[in-house]
Amino acid sequence: MSDNDGKKTLGLRGGARPGNVKQSFSHGRTKNVVVETKRKRVVVPKPGAAKPGGGAAPSGDPSRRPAGISDAEMARRMKALQAAKAREAEEAAAREAAEKAREEERARRRAEQEAKEREQREAEERARQKAEEEERKRKEAEEAAKRAAAAPAPEEPKAARAPASKPAPAATPRKQDREREQRGRGKGRDDNRRSGKLTLGQATGGEGNRQRSMAAMKRKQERARQKAMGGAVEREKVIRDVQLPEAIMVSELANRMAERVADVVKSLMQMGMMVTQNQTIDADTAELIIEEFGHKVTRVSDSDVEDVIKEVEDSEDDLQPRPPVITIMGHVDHGKTSLLDAIRDARVVAGEAGGITQHIGAYQVKTDGGTTLTFLDTPGHAAFTSMRSRGAQVTDIVVLVVAADDAVMPQTIEAINHAKAAEVPMIVAINKVDKPDANPDKVRTDLLQHEVIVEKMSGDVQDVEVSAITGQGLDELLEAIALQAEILELKANPNRAAQGAVIEAQLDVGRGPVATVLVQNGTLRQGDIFVVGEQYGKVRALINDKGERVKEAGPSVPVEVLGLNGTPEAGDVLNVTETEAQAREIAAYREQAAKDKRAAAGAATTLEQLMQKAKEDENVAELPILVKADVQGSAEAIVQAMEKIGNEEVRVRVLHSGVGAITETDVGLAEASGAPVFGFNVRANASARNTANQKGVEIRYYSVIYDLVDDVKAAASGLLSAEIREKFIGYAEIREVFKVTGVGKVAGCLVTEGVARRSAGVRLLRDNVVIHEGTLKTLKRFKDEVAEVQSGQECGMAFENYDDIRQGDVIEIFEREEVTRTLD
């Protein structure tokens, strides 16, 4: 290479002379290869060299690659070069990763080996220390025993005593502990820092982090004290009164006896009963166990929870006069509510649907003389038998209202029977005496048939002629009621826990469950805790018959009670309890008892009953319905009315009845059962309406019980199979039998009675015995097919699929018709 021009001459293949190829340098970097040929001078870029402009030389440029190499070969070579570089880079990275993994594995193994060695050294150290400590304690104990056995003489020299009083060498373990702690702190090992320190578990003698309880420590001290006193002292047996219900769990029995569960289970196994602590045993077995353990048995029953509300006898000094409770009873539309309106000077009838009372109303009226009277208005419809019965049970006086223009009716007789059953006095009010066709004497005469003898008929039952329209006789009626109440001398104790009867119950949307209660004894106050039937609650508010809120309600006062947890049944008894726990327990017991009673009433106990029930269900068509009413009494009356609808073929089954609005749950139940929903003075909420429209559930609304009962009867009548009736329309006598090709035997007949029709059914009689019943295949008059043949005419008949006809046989022609049946 020449230093002057910085160029180097290279030799080339392909016949180029030396000196024809030159390589130029620029600042020490190769730029181009200069090839000089005979014809021209070509500059070929070196592979990978930079272009004059700074970029990589294009491999496809023929003027910048070695001679004899095509574009594809150049591209292939460049691609192979790049792939080789990539593989080399990947292999280098893999080698680095493998080396790194090997280094990490070696480090992990070193760490594990060091940890294992460290643990082994620490275990050996602990074992050595423990052995040294035990040896030291043993030596100290031996020395102490020797000193106690032979005490040294007083004149013994001090030097002689020195070796005996020299303490055991304990510095060495402490020094080793400090050195080990320093080594561990230096190496970052803190797991052995607390070795050699006294813990609470070690102090109390526990092993494995288990500590002895305080009771165990006390028992240990007691045993040591008794041993020091010279002998064991038997503990005195505590005899307990164990309350034993009808069934009890083994663990609960042991708890009540304060005995160990294992001892009770062992005793039961000795009796031959392999039970566990979670199993239940009967009262007789439990009694044997209790007596075996030396305790006393006190038998209790589930119904004992109601003992807290038992009737308490009031003394004469505590009794005070109370207003009488008068129940207005009688047949429907005889003017009971109108008469009460006239007494109250109110307009209740205007608010009754259809002009009839469908609820029990409770009102208080103060007369001109200052006497307070409590009136109960009962419905007179036949469906409300239970309501009238409840009204008679809670009343003191019954006012029997009979219309002077209608005399004694079925519900009048029923009211008389309720009054007699309740053993309460009766006053007969003969209403509507202002009408032209009124006949009060006929009413008095009709009452004689039912053993009700009024005063005008020389009896002891007061009777008053009244008119709710004109007000005639109202004062006399109130006077008769006051006189009867004075004779009864009604008294009650207001200073005791309240007791009352539920007259009516309903589910109010804004107020929740509401019960109309007639207080019979005591005083019901706001805040009292009570139980009523299967429900309980706390008096949140009391509302009187005028809609006013009151703080308390005394005897014979009707009030609406708010604060129940559910809707009670009409007729349930309300009792005030001391605590909410008592009320809840009583309600739970009553609910369970009612559930068991319903299950027992609907269950078949024998195989014959099961088969009979299955047979009845198979042969009887059912109409399922759902009933929702505004008050409990109406729902009860509707259910009772539905049970009376039907016969041996069809019956109505009430799937569910309740109070309150129709909800989405009711619609879901109706949809699953294919039943309609009947709403009595209630409506469905928005979601229930939408669901009913989507699922095709029919919802019907009623405000009068007549309409509801009539519609259900009509619907149930549709399930009755139609009655098939036969109507004989004619007779024909076979005079001759002909054989017709393609038709078979044809009877030549004479219609002797009635008419023969082609569409009618026929029977073939031979010697007055039916041998075939079917239809006619053909009915001809001469050669023509006719629809019917009158009496006295001849015709040709052929039976469908029957040829055994003879001369002298009689053909009976009849028609069938279906008659639609209805329930009475």
PDB file of N, CA and C in Angstrom, residues 623 645 650 652 700 707-720 820-823:
ATOM      1  N   LEU A 623    -112.234 -27.289  40.271  1.00  0.00           N
ATOM      2  CA  LEU A 623    -112.057 -25.924  39.785  1.00  0.00           C
ATOM      3  C   LEU A 623    -111.176 -25.190  40.784  1.00  0.00           C
ATOM      4  N   ILE A 645    -119.985 -25.315  47.285  1.00  0.00           N
ATOM      5  CA  ILE A 645    -120.319 -25.424  45.865  1.00  0.00           C
ATOM      6  C   ILE A 645    -119.788 -26.741  45.326  1.00  0.00           C
ATOM      7  N   VAL A 650    -118.101 -32.550  40.693  1.00  0.00           N
ATOM      8  CA  VAL A 650    -117.366 -31.289  40.575  1.00  0.00           C
ATOM      9  C   VAL A 650    -117.243 -30.675  41.957  1.00  0.00           C
ATOM     10  N   VAL A 652    -115.097 -27.179  44.069  1.00  0.00           N
ATOM     11  CA  VAL A 652    -114.242 -25.992  44.003  1.00  0.00           C
ATOM     12  C   VAL A 652    -113.154 -26.128  45.060  1.00  0.00           C
ATOM     13  N   ARG A 700    -110.450 -11.407  38.438  1.00  0.00           N
ATOM     14  CA  ARG A 700    -111.803 -10.852  38.504  1.00  0.00           C
ATOM     15  C   ARG A 700    -111.978 -10.121  39.823  1.00  0.00           C
ATOM     16  N   ASP A 707    -122.417 -11.932  43.700  1.00  0.00           N
ATOM     17  CA  ASP A 707    -121.886 -12.056  42.341  1.00  0.00           C
ATOM     18  C   ASP A 707    -120.731 -13.058  42.301  1.00  0.00           C
ATOM     19  N   LEU A 708    -119.885 -13.020  43.292  1.00  0.00           N
ATOM     20  CA  LEU A 708    -118.739 -13.941  43.298  1.00  0.00           C
ATOM     21  C   LEU A 708    -119.219 -15.389  43.366  1.00  0.00           C
ATOM     22  N   VAL A 709    -120.151 -15.673  44.266  1.00  0.00           N
ATOM     23  CA  VAL A 709    -120.636 -17.046  44.409  1.00  0.00           C
ATOM     24  C   VAL A 709    -121.336 -17.514  43.142  1.00  0.00           C
ATOM     25  N   ASP A 710    -122.136 -16.634  42.517  1.00  0.00           N
ATOM     26  CA  ASP A 710    -122.852 -17.023  41.296  1.00  0.00           C
ATOM     27  C   ASP A 710    -121.877 -17.304  40.154  1.00  0.00           C
ATOM     28  N   ASP A 711    -120.834 -16.499  40.010  1.00  0.00           N
ATOM     29  CA  ASP A 711    -119.868 -16.725  38.931  1.00  0.00           C
ATOM     30  C   ASP A 711    -119.100 -18.027  39.137  1.00  0.00           C
ATOM     31  N   VAL A 712    -118.734 -18.313  40.368  1.00  0.00           N
ATOM     32  CA  VAL A 712    -118.013 -19.564  40.623  1.00  0.00           C
ATOM     33  C   VAL A 712    -118.930 -20.752  40.363  1.00  0.00           C
ATOM     34  N   LYS A 713    -120.196 -20.637  40.722  1.00  0.00           N
ATOM     35  CA  LYS A 713    -121.141 -21.721  40.419  1.00  0.00           C
ATOM     36  C   LYS A 713    -121.250 -21.949  38.922  1.00  0.00           C
ATOM     37  N   ALA A 714    -121.315 -20.857  38.164  1.00  0.00           N
ATOM     38  CA  ALA A 714    -121.417 -20.999  36.709  1.00  0.00           C
ATOM     39  C   ALA A 714    -120.156 -21.630  36.130  1.00  0.00           C
ATOM     40  N   ALA A 715    -119.003 -21.228  36.636  1.00  0.00           N
ATOM     41  CA  ALA A 715    -117.752 -21.811  36.146  1.00  0.00           C
ATOM     42  C   ALA A 715    -117.653 -23.287  36.506  1.00  0.00           C
ATOM     43  N   ALA A 716    -118.081 -23.644  37.728  1.00  0.00           N
ATOM     44  CA  ALA A 716    -118.045 -25.052  38.122  1.00  0.00           C
ATOM     45  C   ALA A 716    -119.057 -25.870  37.341  1.00  0.00           C
ATOM     46  N   SER A 717    -120.171 -25.264  36.965  1.00  0.00           N
ATOM     47  CA  SER A 717    -121.164 -25.991  36.173  1.00  0.00           C
ATOM     48  C   SER A 717    -120.601 -26.367  34.811  1.00  0.00           C
ATOM     49  N   GLY A 718    -119.664 -25.568  34.288  1.00  0.00           N
ATOM     50  CA  GLY A 718    -119.052 -25.896  33.001  1.00  0.00           C
ATOM     51  C   GLY A 718    -118.215 -27.149  33.049  1.00  0.00           C
ATOM     52  N   LEU A 719    -117.810 -27.571  34.240  1.00  0.00           N
ATOM     53  CA  LEU A 719    -117.038 -28.807  34.365  1.00  0.00           C
ATOM     54  C   LEU A 719    -117.912 -30.046  34.419  1.00  0.00           C
ATOM     55  N   LEU A 720    -119.191 -29.855  34.606  1.00  0.00           N
ATOM     56  CA  LEU A 720    -120.099 -31.000  34.654  1.00  0.00           C
ATOM     57  C   LEU A 720    -120.252 -31.590  33.258  1.00  0.00           C
ATOM     58  N   THR A 820    -127.416 -29.468  29.137  1.00  0.00           N
ATOM     59  CA  THR A 820    -126.402 -28.839  29.983  1.00  0.00           C
ATOM     60  C   THR A 820    -126.862 -28.832  31.434  1.00  0.00           C
ATOM     61  N   ARG A 821    -125.985 -29.278  32.331  1.00  0.00           N
ATOM     62  CA  ARG A 821    -126.326 -29.358  33.754  1.00  0.00           C
ATOM     63  C   ARG A 821    -125.740 -28.162  34.492  1.00  0.00           C
ATOM     64  N   THR A 822    -126.408 -27.790  35.541  1.00  0.00           N
ATOM     65  CA  THR A 822    -125.941 -26.687  36.385  1.00  0.00           C
ATOM     66  C   THR A 822    -125.976 -27.123  37.837  1.00  0.00           C
ATOM     67  N   LEU A 823    -125.131 -26.466  38.644  1.00  0.00           N
ATOM     68  CA  LEU A 823    -125.122 -26.730  40.081  1.00  0.00           C
ATOM     69  C   LEU A 823    -126.246 -25.965  40.749  1.00  0.00           C
TER      70      LEU A 823
END
